[in-house]
Every structure is written in C-alpha cells, then in structure tokens.
C-alpha cells in the first residue's frame, strides 16, 4: 500500500496498481494506492473507497474460487477535521464485511495521547471488530 502519493503512482512489474484520485484542488498529501499481484483477481470496492477533505480510502476485493479478501488503505490528512474523519472512518468500518478484511494506513492519530480523538479512534476500530496492529 502507498499512502499520500501526491504526484501519482508508480508502476511495479508483475503488479496491478489501483489508485484513488486526489480531492480536486488539493495539492499536498493526497492520494492512496494499492498494488496487487497480477495473478490475483482484484477489483475496487467502490462502496468503501472515497476521497473527502478529511479521509481518503481505497479498498479492493480479491476473489478466488471459494473466498474473498478485502484489503484497504486509509489516509487521514492532518489538515482535515479529525472529528469528521473519525465519523467517516466509522461508517467505512461498519460497511466492511465481518471477516476477511485487512485495513492499513496512516490515520494520523497519536495513540500515545489520551484525548477524545484517540478514544474515539480506538472505539471505532475495536467496536467494529478490528484490532490495531502497529509494527515497524
């Protein structure tokens, strides 16, 4: 996944690129992309892929003979309204299937802080059946 592509996306040999266009008139810190191996049957899930001033999301559904896997990338621009972004995130999380989903991204929420935005983010994620994993 690529978060905040700004000037466009980059092709990778053997991969199909999916790109969420930037918000019109927004020049900095916008655009998300996903790369999926060409051997996989992937399509954009338009129901949960969107761009607003507060949140950018791109989800693809990868189909095989028996299952589907939903993979998404989300970016919250720091210039956006965090409260609106968390509401939009919650709506997306509620719209996702209850299994076979992986969400990644840059939410620009400092989980080490103890404020209302952090609590709402944690409630959104945990309350919709997801578990945050932070790795370096």
Short mmCIF file of C-alpha atoms in Angstrom, two decimals:
data_model
loop_
_atom_site.label_atom_id
_atom_site.label_comp_id
_atom_site.label_asym_id
_atom_site.label_seq_id
_atom_site.Cartn_x
_atom_site.Cartn_y
_atom_site.Cartn_z
CA UNK A 1 0.00 0.00 0.00
CA UNK A 2 1.05 3.54 -0.63
CA UNK A 3 -0.31 6.41 1.40
CA UNK A 4 -0.14 10.02 0.22
CA UNK A 5 1.19 9.54 -3.28
CA UNK A 6 0.84 13.25 -4.12
CA UNK A 7 2.01 13.33 -7.75
CA UNK A 8 0.73 9.97 -8.90
CA UNK A 9 1.53 6.31 -8.55
CA UNK A 10 4.42 4.20 -9.66
CA UNK A 11 4.15 1.01 -11.66
CA UNK A 12 5.70 -2.21 -10.40
CA UNK A 13 6.46 -5.13 -12.69
CA UNK A 14 4.09 -8.02 -12.04
CA UNK A 15 1.58 -5.92 -10.10
CA UNK A 16 -1.66 -4.21 -10.98
CA UNK A 17 -1.97 -0.75 -9.46
CA UNK A 18 -5.17 0.68 -8.03
CA UNK A 19 -5.22 4.39 -7.37
CA UNK A 20 -7.71 6.65 -5.62
CA UNK A 21 -7.74 10.07 -7.21
CA UNK A 22 -7.00 13.08 -5.09
CA UNK A 23 -9.53 15.64 -3.96
CA UNK A 24 -9.96 18.32 -6.59
CA UNK A 25 -7.92 21.41 -5.76
CA UNK A 26 -5.89 19.61 -3.10
CA UNK A 27 -2.19 19.75 -3.91
CA UNK A 28 -0.41 18.27 -0.92
CA UNK A 29 -0.66 14.95 0.88
CA UNK A 30 -3.38 13.26 -1.07
CA UNK A 31 -3.97 10.08 -2.99
CA UNK A 32 -3.73 6.45 -1.91
CA UNK A 33 -2.76 3.39 -3.92
CA UNK A 34 -2.65 -0.38 -3.62
CA UNK A 35 -0.59 -2.85 -5.61
CA UNK A 36 -1.91 -6.37 -6.10
CA UNK A 37 -0.03 -9.19 -7.82
CA UNK A 38 -1.32 -9.74 -11.37
CA UNK A 39 -2.03 -13.40 -10.61
CA UNK A 40 -4.83 -12.33 -8.24
CA UNK A 41 -8.33 -11.34 -9.33
CA UNK A 42 -8.83 -7.95 -7.66
CA UNK A 43 -11.46 -5.24 -8.19
CA UNK A 44 -12.04 -1.91 -6.48
CA UNK A 45 -14.77 -1.92 -3.84
CA UNK A 46 -16.44 1.41 -4.62
CA UNK A 47 -18.78 1.21 -1.63
CA UNK A 48 -15.95 1.98 0.79
CA UNK A 49 -13.46 3.79 -1.46
CA UNK A 50 -13.71 7.56 -1.31
CA UNK A 51 -11.88 10.87 -1.00
CA UNK A 52 -13.02 13.73 1.22
CA UNK A 53 -11.22 16.65 2.84
CA UNK A 54 -10.91 14.52 5.99
CA UNK A 55 -10.27 10.93 4.89
CA UNK A 56 -9.08 9.02 1.83
CA UNK A 57 -9.77 5.33 1.40
CA UNK A 58 -9.20 2.69 -1.24
CA UNK A 59 -10.37 -0.91 -0.90
CA UNK A 60 -10.02 -3.82 -3.28
CA UNK A 61 -11.69 -7.19 -3.10
CA UNK A 62 -9.54 -10.14 -4.13
CA UNK A 63 -11.59 -13.12 -5.29
CA UNK A 64 -10.58 -16.76 -5.60
CA UNK A 65 -12.65 -19.91 -6.11
CA UNK A 66 -14.00 -20.10 -2.56
CA UNK A 67 -13.29 -16.87 -0.68
CA UNK A 68 -12.88 -13.14 -0.91
CA UNK A 69 -10.28 -10.99 0.80
CA UNK A 70 -10.85 -7.26 1.26
CA UNK A 71 -7.74 -5.11 1.53
CA UNK A 72 -7.83 -1.39 2.13
CA UNK A 73 -5.64 1.60 2.72
CA UNK A 74 -6.77 4.71 4.55
CA UNK A 75 -5.12 8.10 4.94
CA UNK A 76 -6.25 10.90 7.22
CA UNK A 77 -4.64 14.15 6.13
CA UNK A 78 -3.56 16.15 9.19
CA UNK A 79 -5.18 19.23 7.62
CA UNK A 80 -8.62 17.58 7.73
CA UNK A 81 -11.06 17.71 10.60
CA UNK A 82 -10.27 14.79 12.91
CA UNK A 83 -13.84 14.53 14.23
CA UNK A 84 -15.32 14.33 10.74
CA UNK A 85 -12.60 11.87 9.72
CA UNK A 86 -13.41 9.57 12.63
CA UNK A 87 -17.11 9.66 11.73
CA UNK A 88 -16.26 8.79 8.12
CA UNK A 89 -13.90 6.03 9.30
CA UNK A 90 -16.62 4.57 11.50
CA UNK A 91 -19.06 4.48 8.56
CA UNK A 92 -16.46 2.69 6.42
CA UNK A 93 -15.66 0.16 9.15
CA UNK A 94 -19.36 -0.60 9.62
CA UNK A 95 -19.75 -1.17 5.86
CA UNK A 96 -16.93 -3.71 5.63
CA UNK A 97 -17.53 -7.47 5.78
CA UNK A 98 -17.10 -9.02 9.22
CA UNK A 99 -14.26 -11.32 8.12
CA UNK A 100 -11.52 -11.48 5.53
CA UNK A 101 -10.62 -7.78 5.84
CA UNK A 102 -7.24 -6.09 6.26
CA UNK A 103 -7.07 -2.32 6.73
CA UNK A 104 -3.82 -0.38 6.79
CA UNK A 105 -2.79 3.21 6.55
CA UNK A 106 -1.80 6.43 8.19
CA UNK A 107 -4.59 7.61 10.46
CA UNK A 108 -2.58 10.50 11.92
CA UNK A 109 -3.87 9.75 15.39
CA UNK A 110 -1.24 9.72 18.14
CA UNK A 111 -2.23 6.66 20.15
CA UNK A 112 0.15 7.68 22.94
CA UNK A 113 -2.01 10.72 23.67
CA UNK A 114 -5.03 10.40 25.89
CA UNK A 115 -7.61 12.63 24.28
CA UNK A 116 -11.10 12.27 22.86
CA UNK A 117 -9.85 11.63 19.31
CA UNK A 118 -7.73 8.69 20.45
CA UNK A 119 -10.60 7.23 22.46
CA UNK A 120 -12.99 7.60 19.54
CA UNK A 121 -10.45 6.03 17.13
CA UNK A 122 -9.95 3.07 19.48
CA UNK A 123 -13.72 2.69 19.95
CA UNK A 124 -14.25 2.80 16.16
CA UNK A 125 -11.65 0.14 15.49
CA UNK A 126 -12.38 -2.20 18.39
CA UNK A 127 -16.13 -1.63 18.32
CA UNK A 128 -16.35 -2.79 14.71
CA UNK A 129 -14.41 -5.99 15.38
CA UNK A 130 -10.96 -4.90 14.23
CA UNK A 131 -7.73 -4.95 16.17
CA UNK A 132 -4.98 -2.37 15.69
CA UNK A 133 -1.54 -3.75 14.93
CA UNK A 134 1.36 -1.36 14.85
CA UNK A 135 4.64 -2.66 13.51
CA UNK A 136 7.89 -1.11 12.48
#
